């Protein structure tokens, strides 16, 4: 059984506890939010095991996450989708407030999700045919390195057939008839294949007769054997990597790209499909390009993999996966909430966006270029800080479509300390590996890490609280000089101590206007 299949089967057997454990590898804290998304994901797995009749009546329990920026709302949703192997996109609710000017219609989120699902399924199917694609690419590469000119020369060119040309049209009006018949006259002729004189033709025929005694089959066989031997030698050299830098002339597909267009009240999918139909008239087709053998192998492999994958099958599988397991994360939903009494001005646009989003979340069918997509069972996760407005400021209908609400906790010093060291992609590990590529080894003392966490918490308390994102700016300020000089001082071993932190961040510590240095 393939590794890919084992992974997919494992995804369908994750228990809520296992989902939380997987999320803990990348996200610190936020137990309530992790439990909520774990249950939501497990319920989808349970639903797929039910009878089809009952399955249709079970809708996903959409989630509303409430918490300040930088506490992990987006990361939880993204890691959950990756864990489940689900098509996933993130959208900002504010991008739909200016439709017709700089915004987009709300249905575009479904089309974007379908595009992500199509690309995901296509990549999986191409990986399944990698071996065959590599084999075909190698044969095509050998054809480029050693064209079979001998066979082409022995092939006789096809003689042109009879010529038929329209000469004109005329009408016939039979007697006692109110209608006329329109007819077309055609010119039928036999083309002249050559302009040589009779004597020249006779001479050629004589030469052809004299060559009858020769054995053309023997010549063809010897030529084929020599060609095959040379081809196998080139194949061996390809496998040994001796031809990687040799250049070949490759015919590449040229797909013209049309500029992105936003239009008010129109369906961009229909416009895109129409434009793609005319692609061949605007510079499409083949184009010669000289590339190395290594690059040609990549291009030919991609082209062969594309040919081996059935696009209709990809579309059907992607549409089914989007409808059953798709996840859409709607960020900044608090920015479209209407505070207090609903009046005019921008509140009209915000409430309008809510009402546009409502049918998508409730369940609707959206037309895409891959076919209609039903949104009944797509999981929607909305998130917002709600530091100015409240969840109750959303229209009641939209509130009802997000029955699960979880509040995420603000991050403090202890959380920052764990974020710096515990996750798989911890910041300390990232910067250590980055500088390690320059042969500069940095070592953080526990006291220095503790001091960095305390400093991040202090800056968040005095300025805008941007959560864990503060650690990125702290680390950049700390290692800015070292990152700049790393290539000049390597090899080197640098110990990051409390004194080193105080030295590099002294100006930040003593200056009251910390925003001048850290966001």
Short mmCIF file of C-alpha atoms in Angstrom, two decimals:
data_model
loop_
_atom_site.label_atom_id
_atom_site.label_comp_id
_atom_site.label_asym_id
_atom_site.label_seq_id
_atom_site.Cartn_x
_atom_site.Cartn_y
_atom_site.Cartn_z
CA UNK A 1 0.00 0.00 0.00
CA UNK A 2 1.36 3.41 -0.95
CA UNK A 3 2.47 5.93 1.67
CA UNK A 4 -0.06 8.45 0.31
CA UNK A 5 -2.94 6.02 0.83
CA UNK A 6 -1.79 5.24 4.36
CA UNK A 7 -1.76 8.94 5.19
CA UNK A 8 -5.27 9.42 3.78
CA UNK A 9 -6.59 6.47 5.77
CA UNK A 10 -4.94 7.81 8.93
CA UNK A 11 -6.63 11.17 8.39
CA UNK A 12 -10.02 9.46 8.51
CA UNK A 13 -9.23 7.80 11.85
CA UNK A 14 -8.01 10.79 13.88
CA UNK A 15 -9.79 10.99 17.24
CA UNK A 16 -10.43 14.41 18.83
CA UNK A 17 -7.60 13.80 21.31
CA UNK A 18 -5.18 12.93 18.51
CA UNK A 19 -6.23 16.04 16.59
CA UNK A 20 -5.48 18.22 19.62
CA UNK A 21 -2.09 16.51 20.08
CA UNK A 22 -1.21 17.23 16.44
CA UNK A 23 -2.26 20.87 16.80
CA UNK A 24 -0.19 21.17 19.99
CA UNK A 25 2.94 20.50 17.92
CA UNK A 26 2.57 23.88 16.24
CA UNK A 27 0.26 26.02 18.39
CA UNK A 28 0.73 26.87 22.05
CA UNK A 29 -2.29 26.99 24.38
CA UNK A 30 -5.86 27.76 23.20
CA UNK A 31 -7.26 24.45 24.44
CA UNK A 32 -10.89 25.53 23.99
CA UNK A 33 -10.43 26.44 20.36
CA UNK A 34 -8.50 23.23 19.64
CA UNK A 35 -11.20 21.10 21.23
CA UNK A 36 -13.91 22.87 19.23
CA UNK A 37 -12.22 22.35 15.86
CA UNK A 38 -11.27 18.77 16.79
CA UNK A 39 -14.90 17.90 17.48
CA UNK A 40 -16.01 19.65 14.28
CA UNK A 41 -13.50 17.65 12.23
CA UNK A 42 -14.40 14.36 13.92
CA UNK A 43 -18.11 14.98 13.30
CA UNK A 44 -17.38 15.28 9.58
CA UNK A 45 -15.68 11.89 9.66
CA UNK A 46 -18.64 10.43 11.55
CA UNK A 47 -21.12 11.96 9.12
CA UNK A 48 -19.49 10.30 6.11
CA UNK A 49 -20.13 6.88 7.71
CA UNK A 50 -23.90 7.43 7.96
CA UNK A 51 -26.60 6.41 5.50
CA UNK A 52 -26.85 8.86 2.57
CA UNK A 53 -30.40 9.87 3.52
CA UNK A 54 -29.45 10.89 7.07
CA UNK A 55 -26.10 12.26 5.98
CA UNK A 56 -27.69 15.04 3.93
CA UNK A 57 -29.57 16.40 6.96
CA UNK A 58 -26.49 16.84 9.15
CA UNK A 59 -24.98 20.26 8.64
CA UNK A 60 -21.51 21.24 9.89
CA UNK A 61 -21.36 23.22 13.13
CA UNK A 62 -19.62 26.40 12.03
CA UNK A 63 -17.28 28.07 14.52
CA UNK A 64 -16.83 31.72 15.53
CA UNK A 65 -13.42 32.43 17.10
CA UNK A 66 -13.16 35.53 19.27
CA UNK A 67 -9.76 36.80 20.33
CA UNK A 68 -7.08 39.46 19.75
CA UNK A 69 -4.71 39.33 16.84
CA UNK A 70 -1.70 37.06 16.97
CA UNK A 71 -3.11 34.40 19.30
CA UNK A 72 -3.38 31.60 16.72
CA UNK A 73 -6.85 31.81 15.15
CA UNK A 74 -5.69 31.52 11.55
CA UNK A 75 -2.97 29.00 12.37
CA UNK A 76 -5.44 26.66 14.08
CA UNK A 77 -7.72 26.63 11.01
CA UNK A 78 -4.80 26.22 8.58
CA UNK A 79 -3.20 23.38 10.53
CA UNK A 80 -6.59 21.68 10.92
CA UNK A 81 -7.15 21.72 7.13
CA UNK A 82 -3.66 20.37 6.49
CA UNK A 83 -4.17 17.64 9.07
CA UNK A 84 -7.46 16.59 7.46
CA UNK A 85 -6.21 16.94 3.88
CA UNK A 86 -9.09 19.32 3.16
CA UNK A 87 -9.22 22.10 0.56
CA UNK A 88 -8.71 25.35 2.49
CA UNK A 89 -8.71 29.07 1.81
CA UNK A 90 -8.56 32.16 3.99
CA UNK A 91 -10.54 35.26 3.05
CA UNK A 92 -10.99 38.66 4.68
CA UNK A 93 -14.57 39.77 5.13
CA UNK A 94 -13.58 43.38 4.43
CA UNK A 95 -12.64 42.59 0.82
CA UNK A 96 -16.34 42.25 0.00
CA UNK A 97 -17.37 45.67 1.29
CA UNK A 98 -16.47 47.54 -1.91
CA UNK A 99 -17.83 45.32 -4.68
CA UNK A 100 -17.54 47.14 -7.99
CA UNK A 101 -14.60 49.27 -6.87
CA UNK A 102 -11.84 47.22 -5.30
CA UNK A 103 -13.77 44.33 -3.77
CA UNK A 104 -15.13 41.02 -5.01
CA UNK A 105 -18.46 39.24 -4.89
CA UNK A 106 -18.88 36.76 -2.03
CA UNK A 107 -19.30 33.80 -4.37
CA UNK A 108 -15.64 34.18 -5.32
CA UNK A 109 -14.67 32.48 -2.04
CA UNK A 110 -16.29 29.27 -3.26
CA UNK A 111 -14.60 29.54 -6.65
CA UNK A 112 -11.26 30.11 -4.90
CA UNK A 113 -11.88 27.07 -2.69
CA UNK A 114 -12.72 24.98 -5.74
CA UNK A 115 -9.53 26.15 -7.44
CA UNK A 116 -7.54 25.08 -4.36
CA UNK A 117 -9.30 21.71 -4.33
CA UNK A 118 -8.68 21.18 -8.04
CA UNK A 119 -4.97 21.93 -7.65
CA UNK A 120 -4.75 19.61 -4.63
CA UNK A 121 -6.38 16.65 -6.40
CA UNK A 122 -4.43 17.29 -9.60
CA UNK A 123 -1.13 17.22 -7.71
CA UNK A 124 -2.08 13.96 -5.97
CA UNK A 125 -3.03 12.31 -9.27
CA UNK A 126 0.15 13.51 -10.94
CA UNK A 127 2.22 12.03 -8.10
CA UNK A 128 0.49 8.70 -8.74
CA UNK A 129 1.72 8.65 -12.36
CA UNK A 130 5.21 10.00 -11.63
CA UNK A 131 6.97 6.81 -12.75
CA UNK A 132 5.18 6.68 -16.09
CA UNK A 133 5.69 10.42 -16.64
CA UNK A 134 9.44 10.07 -15.99
CA UNK A 135 9.62 7.18 -18.44
CA UNK A 136 7.85 9.12 -21.18
CA UNK A 137 9.90 12.23 -20.47
CA UNK A 138 13.11 10.23 -20.90
CA UNK A 139 11.97 8.90 -24.29
CA UNK A 140 11.01 12.41 -25.40
CA UNK A 141 14.38 13.71 -24.22
CA UNK A 142 16.20 11.04 -26.20
CA UNK A 143 14.20 12.07 -29.27
CA UNK A 144 15.52 15.60 -28.80
CA UNK A 145 19.11 14.46 -28.33
CA UNK A 146 19.03 12.01 -31.25
CA UNK A 147 16.35 12.81 -33.83
CA UNK A 148 15.55 9.88 -36.10
CA UNK A 149 16.34 11.74 -39.32
CA UNK A 150 17.03 8.53 -41.27
CA UNK A 151 13.44 7.40 -40.98
CA UNK A 152 12.13 10.83 -41.81
CA UNK A 153 14.20 10.93 -44.99
CA UNK A 154 12.95 7.51 -46.11
CA UNK A 155 9.33 8.50 -45.58
CA UNK A 156 7.83 9.80 -48.79
CA UNK A 157 5.97 13.05 -48.49
CA UNK A 158 2.24 12.71 -48.93
CA UNK A 159 1.03 13.88 -52.29
CA UNK A 160 -1.57 16.59 -52.22
CA UNK A 161 -5.11 15.54 -53.09
CA UNK A 162 -7.55 17.11 -55.51
CA UNK A 163 -8.13 20.82 -55.12
CA UNK A 164 -11.65 22.10 -54.59
CA UNK A 165 -12.30 25.84 -54.54
CA UNK A 166 -15.58 27.80 -54.38
CA UNK A 167 -16.02 29.98 -57.45
CA UNK A 168 -19.13 31.92 -56.52
CA UNK A 169 -22.82 31.70 -55.76
CA UNK A 170 -25.94 32.14 -57.83
CA UNK A 171 -29.66 31.90 -57.26
CA UNK A 172 -32.26 29.84 -59.09
CA UNK A 173 -35.89 30.86 -59.04
CA UNK A 174 -38.01 27.98 -60.36
CA UNK A 175 -41.19 28.84 -62.17
CA UNK A 176 -44.36 29.01 -60.11
CA UNK A 177 -42.34 29.21 -56.93
CA UNK A 178 -42.12 31.99 -54.35
CA UNK A 179 -38.73 30.91 -53.07
CA UNK A 180 -35.33 30.85 -54.68
CA UNK A 181 -32.51 28.32 -54.35
CA UNK A 182 -29.00 29.58 -53.68
CA UNK A 183 -26.24 27.40 -55.14
CA UNK A 184 -22.45 27.51 -55.04
CA UNK A 185 -20.15 26.70 -57.93
CA UNK A 186 -17.00 24.72 -57.20
CA UNK A 187 -13.77 24.30 -59.13
CA UNK A 188 -12.37 20.78 -59.01
CA UNK A 189 -8.88 20.22 -60.30
CA UNK A 190 -5.94 17.84 -60.08
CA UNK A 191 -2.73 19.57 -58.94
CA UNK A 192 0.57 19.27 -60.82
CA UNK A 193 3.05 17.55 -58.52
CA UNK A 194 6.23 18.80 -60.27
CA UNK A 195 7.26 20.97 -63.16
CA UNK A 196 10.04 18.76 -64.46
CA UNK A 197 10.17 17.98 -68.13
CA UNK A 198 9.41 14.54 -69.59
CA UNK A 199 13.14 13.93 -70.20
CA UNK A 200 13.97 14.64 -66.59
CA UNK A 201 11.24 12.29 -65.44
CA UNK A 202 12.53 9.55 -67.74
CA UNK A 203 16.05 10.05 -66.38
CA UNK A 204 14.82 9.71 -62.83
CA UNK A 205 12.88 6.59 -63.71
CA UNK A 206 16.02 5.08 -65.26
CA UNK A 207 18.04 5.76 -62.11
CA UNK A 208 15.29 4.25 -60.02
CA UNK A 209 15.30 1.14 -62.19
CA UNK A 210 19.07 0.76 -61.86
CA UNK A 211 18.82 0.84 -58.08
CA UNK A 212 16.39 -2.08 -57.96
CA UNK A 213 19.23 -4.56 -57.62
CA UNK A 214 20.25 -2.90 -54.31
CA UNK A 215 18.76 -4.19 -51.05
CA UNK A 216 17.04 -1.22 -49.34
CA UNK A 217 15.77 -3.45 -46.55
CA UNK A 218 19.33 -4.34 -45.59
CA UNK A 219 20.31 -0.64 -45.44
CA UNK A 220 17.25 0.15 -43.33
CA UNK A 221 18.03 -2.66 -40.90
CA UNK A 222 21.67 -1.58 -40.48
CA UNK A 223 20.57 2.03 -39.98
CA UNK A 224 18.02 1.03 -37.36
CA UNK A 225 20.55 -1.08 -35.46
CA UNK A 226 23.07 1.75 -35.41
CA UNK A 227 20.39 4.22 -34.33
CA UNK A 228 19.21 1.95 -31.49
CA UNK A 229 22.76 1.41 -30.25
CA UNK A 230 23.46 5.14 -30.22
CA UNK A 231 20.16 5.79 -28.44
CA UNK A 232 21.00 3.28 -25.69
CA UNK A 233 24.41 4.88 -25.21
CA UNK A 234 22.73 8.25 -24.74
CA UNK A 235 20.27 6.68 -22.31
CA UNK A 236 23.15 5.34 -20.22
CA UNK A 237 24.82 8.76 -20.24
CA UNK A 238 21.55 10.35 -19.13
CA UNK A 239 21.30 7.97 -16.19
CA UNK A 240 24.89 8.77 -15.22
CA UNK A 241 24.18 12.53 -15.38
CA UNK A 242 26.79 13.25 -18.05
CA UNK A 243 24.46 15.24 -20.31
CA UNK A 244 22.84 17.55 -17.76
CA UNK A 245 24.53 20.69 -19.10
CA UNK A 246 24.00 19.94 -22.79
CA UNK A 247 21.41 22.17 -24.47
CA UNK A 248 18.46 21.00 -26.56
CA UNK A 249 15.81 22.82 -28.54
CA UNK A 250 12.41 22.24 -27.00
CA UNK A 251 8.96 23.05 -28.31
CA UNK A 252 7.05 24.56 -25.40
CA UNK A 253 3.38 25.31 -25.07
CA UNK A 254 2.60 29.02 -24.93
CA UNK A 255 -0.55 29.77 -23.00
CA UNK A 256 -1.39 33.47 -23.18
CA UNK A 257 -2.28 35.05 -19.88
CA UNK A 258 -5.09 37.58 -19.76
CA UNK A 259 -4.94 40.36 -17.17
CA UNK A 260 -7.10 40.03 -14.10
CA UNK A 261 -10.37 41.90 -14.49
CA UNK A 262 -12.89 42.79 -11.82
CA UNK A 263 -16.38 43.62 -12.98
CA UNK A 264 -19.44 44.65 -11.02
CA UNK A 265 -22.38 42.30 -11.02
CA UNK A 266 -20.84 39.88 -13.49
CA UNK A 267 -19.65 36.30 -13.26
CA UNK A 268 -15.90 36.26 -13.81
CA UNK A 269 -15.93 32.50 -14.32
CA UNK A 270 -18.00 32.89 -17.49
CA UNK A 271 -15.73 35.66 -18.77
CA UNK A 272 -12.59 33.64 -18.03
CA UNK A 273 -13.99 30.60 -19.84
CA UNK A 274 -14.88 32.73 -22.84
CA UNK A 275 -11.42 34.30 -23.00
CA UNK A 276 -9.72 30.92 -22.70
CA UNK A 277 -11.67 29.76 -25.73
CA UNK A 278 -9.99 32.47 -27.81
CA UNK A 279 -6.54 31.79 -26.36
CA UNK A 280 -5.33 30.13 -29.52
CA UNK A 281 -5.95 33.27 -31.55
CA UNK A 282 -3.79 35.48 -29.32
CA UNK A 283 -0.32 34.01 -29.35
CA UNK A 284 -1.09 30.46 -28.18
CA UNK A 285 0.56 27.37 -29.60
CA UNK A 286 4.17 26.22 -29.57
CA UNK A 287 7.38 28.15 -29.18
CA UNK A 288 10.97 26.97 -29.59
CA UNK A 289 13.24 27.42 -26.61
CA UNK A 290 16.82 26.32 -25.96
CA UNK A 291 17.22 24.80 -22.49
CA UNK A 292 19.60 22.45 -20.71
CA UNK A 293 18.87 18.75 -20.51
CA UNK A 294 18.19 19.05 -16.77
CA UNK A 295 15.61 21.77 -17.35
CA UNK A 296 14.12 19.97 -20.38
CA UNK A 297 13.59 16.86 -18.25
CA UNK A 298 11.55 18.86 -15.74
CA UNK A 299 9.46 20.49 -18.46
CA UNK A 300 8.81 17.21 -20.30
CA UNK A 301 7.98 15.41 -17.06
CA UNK A 302 5.41 18.08 -16.18
CA UNK A 303 3.89 17.92 -19.66
CA UNK A 304 3.67 14.13 -19.63
CA UNK A 305 2.13 14.11 -16.14
CA UNK A 306 -0.43 16.63 -17.38
CA UNK A 307 -1.32 14.35 -20.30
CA UNK A 308 -1.66 11.28 -18.09
CA UNK A 309 -4.17 12.93 -15.74
CA UNK A 310 -7.82 13.05 -16.74
CA UNK A 311 -9.00 16.61 -16.06
CA UNK A 312 -12.66 15.56 -15.92
CA UNK A 313 -11.84 13.00 -13.26
CA UNK A 314 -9.85 15.62 -11.36
CA UNK A 315 -12.79 18.04 -11.50
CA UNK A 316 -15.26 15.45 -10.22
CA UNK A 317 -13.01 14.36 -7.37
CA UNK A 318 -12.14 17.95 -6.42
CA UNK A 319 -15.78 19.02 -6.42
CA UNK A 320 -16.74 16.08 -4.19
CA UNK A 321 -13.87 16.83 -1.80
CA UNK A 322 -14.72 20.53 -1.62
CA UNK A 323 -18.40 19.85 -0.93
CA UNK A 324 -17.73 17.22 1.75
CA UNK A 325 -14.52 18.38 3.45
CA UNK A 326 -13.82 21.98 2.34
CA UNK A 327 -12.92 24.59 4.99
CA UNK A 328 -13.23 28.36 4.56
CA UNK A 329 -11.71 30.70 7.15
CA UNK A 330 -13.39 34.13 7.17
CA UNK A 331 -11.12 36.56 8.98
CA UNK A 332 -11.92 40.08 10.24
CA UNK A 333 -15.61 39.32 10.44
CA UNK A 334 -15.85 41.83 13.28
CA UNK A 335 -15.02 44.59 10.78
CA UNK A 336 -18.37 44.08 9.01
CA UNK A 337 -20.40 44.07 12.24
CA UNK A 338 -22.77 47.02 12.62
CA UNK A 339 -22.38 48.77 15.97
CA UNK A 340 -25.43 50.05 17.82
CA UNK A 341 -28.33 51.44 15.82
CA UNK A 342 -28.15 50.58 12.16
CA UNK A 343 -28.06 53.71 10.08
CA UNK A 344 -26.57 54.93 6.84
CA UNK A 345 -22.99 55.40 5.75
CA UNK A 346 -20.54 52.53 5.80
CA UNK A 347 -22.87 50.47 7.99
CA UNK A 348 -25.09 49.88 4.98
CA UNK A 349 -22.21 48.28 3.09
CA UNK A 350 -21.18 46.18 6.11
CA UNK A 351 -24.64 44.84 6.69
CA UNK A 352 -24.98 44.21 2.96
CA UNK A 353 -21.87 42.03 3.04
CA UNK A 354 -23.31 40.07 5.94
CA UNK A 355 -26.50 39.43 3.98
CA UNK A 356 -24.47 38.38 0.94
CA UNK A 357 -22.40 35.97 3.01
CA UNK A 358 -25.48 34.51 4.70
CA UNK A 359 -26.80 32.34 1.81
CA UNK A 360 -23.29 30.99 1.13
CA UNK A 361 -22.96 29.90 4.76
CA UNK A 362 -26.52 28.60 4.94
CA UNK A 363 -26.10 26.51 1.81
CA UNK A 364 -26.25 27.47 -1.84
CA UNK A 365 -25.06 26.29 -5.23
CA UNK A 366 -22.33 28.36 -6.85
CA UNK A 367 -21.37 27.96 -10.49
CA UNK A 368 -17.66 27.55 -11.17
CA UNK A 369 -15.75 26.63 -14.31
CA UNK A 370 -15.39 23.12 -12.88
CA UNK A 371 -19.12 22.75 -12.39
CA UNK A 372 -21.71 23.73 -9.74
CA UNK A 373 -20.53 23.50 -6.12
CA UNK A 374 -22.96 23.03 -3.23
CA UNK A 375 -21.97 24.73 0.04
CA UNK A 376 -24.32 22.86 2.40
CA UNK A 377 -21.53 20.86 4.06
CA UNK A 378 -18.54 23.20 3.78
CA UNK A 379 -17.16 24.09 7.21
CA UNK A 380 -16.95 27.85 7.83
CA UNK A 381 -14.70 29.20 10.59
CA UNK A 382 -15.09 32.92 11.23
CA UNK A 383 -12.74 34.95 13.39
CA UNK A 384 -12.41 38.47 14.71
CA UNK A 385 -10.93 40.47 17.56
CA UNK A 386 -14.27 42.13 18.43
CA UNK A 387 -12.43 44.79 20.43
CA UNK A 388 -14.74 47.52 19.14
CA UNK A 389 -17.90 45.65 18.13
CA UNK A 390 -19.50 42.55 19.66
CA UNK A 391 -20.65 39.26 18.12
CA UNK A 392 -24.20 40.37 18.86
CA UNK A 393 -23.70 43.27 16.42
CA UNK A 394 -23.81 40.77 13.56
CA UNK A 395 -27.23 40.27 11.98
CA UNK A 396 -29.19 37.56 13.85
CA UNK A 397 -29.40 35.26 10.84
CA UNK A 398 -25.62 35.18 10.48
CA UNK A 399 -25.13 34.67 14.20
CA UNK A 400 -27.33 31.61 13.99
CA UNK A 401 -25.11 30.06 11.33
CA UNK A 402 -22.14 30.05 13.76
CA UNK A 403 -23.51 28.08 16.73
CA UNK A 404 -20.08 27.31 18.23
CA UNK A 405 -18.27 30.26 19.78
CA UNK A 406 -14.86 30.02 21.41
CA UNK A 407 -12.84 32.75 23.06
CA UNK A 408 -9.08 32.61 22.63
CA UNK A 409 -6.86 33.79 25.45
CA UNK A 410 -4.36 36.63 25.25
CA UNK A 411 -0.74 35.55 25.36
CA UNK A 412 1.57 36.32 28.27
CA UNK A 413 5.20 35.75 29.16
CA UNK A 414 4.84 32.01 29.80
CA UNK A 415 3.09 31.53 26.46
CA UNK A 416 5.84 33.45 24.66
CA UNK A 417 8.46 31.31 26.39
CA UNK A 418 6.79 28.15 25.10
CA UNK A 419 6.31 29.59 21.60
CA UNK A 420 10.03 30.32 21.39
CA UNK A 421 11.05 26.75 22.19
CA UNK A 422 8.28 24.11 22.03
CA UNK A 423 6.63 24.03 18.57
CA UNK A 424 8.17 22.12 15.67
CA UNK A 425 8.66 25.43 13.90
CA UNK A 426 9.77 27.37 17.00
CA UNK A 427 11.42 30.72 16.32
CA UNK A 428 14.64 29.76 18.11
CA UNK A 429 14.97 26.72 15.85
CA UNK A 430 14.22 28.77 12.74
CA UNK A 431 16.88 31.40 13.37
CA UNK A 432 19.42 28.80 14.50
CA UNK A 433 19.01 26.84 11.25
CA UNK A 434 18.99 29.98 9.08
CA UNK A 435 22.32 31.22 10.43
CA UNK A 436 23.65 27.68 10.42
CA UNK A 437 23.56 27.77 6.63
CA UNK A 438 26.26 30.48 6.84
CA UNK A 439 28.35 28.30 9.21
CA UNK A 440 27.46 30.56 12.11
CA UNK A 441 26.30 28.60 15.14
CA UNK A 442 24.21 30.50 17.68
CA UNK A 443 23.30 29.15 21.11
CA UNK A 444 20.59 30.70 23.28
CA UNK A 445 20.93 30.42 27.03
CA UNK A 446 17.71 29.65 28.98
CA UNK A 447 18.02 33.00 30.78
CA UNK A 448 18.21 34.86 27.45
CA UNK A 449 15.10 33.11 26.13
CA UNK A 450 13.25 33.95 29.34
CA UNK A 451 14.33 37.59 29.02
CA UNK A 452 13.11 37.75 25.40
CA UNK A 453 9.70 36.41 26.43
CA UNK A 454 9.43 38.96 29.23
CA UNK A 455 10.42 41.78 26.90
CA UNK A 456 7.79 40.75 24.32
CA UNK A 457 5.10 40.71 26.99
CA UNK A 458 6.20 44.14 28.24
CA UNK A 459 6.10 45.70 24.78
CA UNK A 460 2.64 44.23 24.14
CA UNK A 461 1.38 45.70 27.39
CA UNK A 462 2.73 49.20 26.63
CA UNK A 463 1.85 49.31 22.96
CA UNK A 464 -0.69 47.60 20.74
CA UNK A 465 -1.11 43.95 21.67
CA UNK A 466 -0.22 42.02 18.53
CA UNK A 467 0.22 38.69 20.25
CA UNK A 468 2.88 36.23 19.11
CA UNK A 469 3.77 38.44 16.15
CA UNK A 470 5.68 40.58 18.63
CA UNK A 471 8.23 37.78 18.96
CA UNK A 472 9.10 38.05 15.27
CA UNK A 473 9.95 41.74 15.61
CA UNK A 474 11.91 41.16 18.83
CA UNK A 475 13.96 38.40 17.23
CA UNK A 476 14.62 40.46 14.10
CA UNK A 477 15.83 43.40 16.17
CA UNK A 478 18.03 41.09 18.25
CA UNK A 479 19.72 39.31 15.34
CA UNK A 480 19.67 42.04 12.70
CA UNK A 481 23.37 42.88 12.96
CA UNK A 482 24.42 39.24 13.19
CA UNK A 483 22.32 38.31 10.15
CA UNK A 484 23.92 41.13 8.18
CA UNK A 485 27.49 40.14 9.04
CA UNK A 486 27.08 36.34 9.14
CA UNK A 487 28.64 35.70 5.73
CA UNK A 488 31.72 37.77 6.67
CA UNK A 489 32.44 36.32 10.12
CA UNK A 490 31.82 32.63 9.39
CA UNK A 491 32.74 30.19 10.75
CA UNK A 492 31.79 31.43 14.19
CA UNK A 493 30.09 30.38 17.44
CA UNK A 494 27.90 33.02 19.07
CA UNK A 495 26.37 32.68 22.53
CA UNK A 496 23.15 34.63 23.04
CA UNK A 497 23.11 35.60 26.73
CA UNK A 498 21.12 38.08 28.78
CA UNK A 499 23.93 40.61 28.41
CA UNK A 500 23.87 40.14 24.63
CA UNK A 501 20.10 40.72 24.59
CA UNK A 502 20.42 43.86 26.73
CA UNK A 503 23.23 45.17 24.55
CA UNK A 504 21.35 44.72 21.26
CA UNK A 505 17.99 45.90 22.62
CA UNK A 506 19.27 48.63 24.95
CA UNK A 507 17.72 51.45 22.94
CA UNK A 508 14.41 49.66 22.85
CA UNK A 509 14.39 49.08 26.60
CA UNK A 510 15.15 52.66 27.61
CA UNK A 511 13.16 54.48 24.91
CA UNK A 512 9.56 55.18 25.85
CA UNK A 513 8.44 55.29 22.23
CA UNK A 514 9.00 51.60 21.59
CA UNK A 515 6.90 51.79 18.46
CA UNK A 516 9.78 53.53 16.72
CA UNK A 517 11.72 50.27 16.90
CA UNK A 518 9.13 47.50 17.15
CA UNK A 519 6.06 48.08 15.05
#
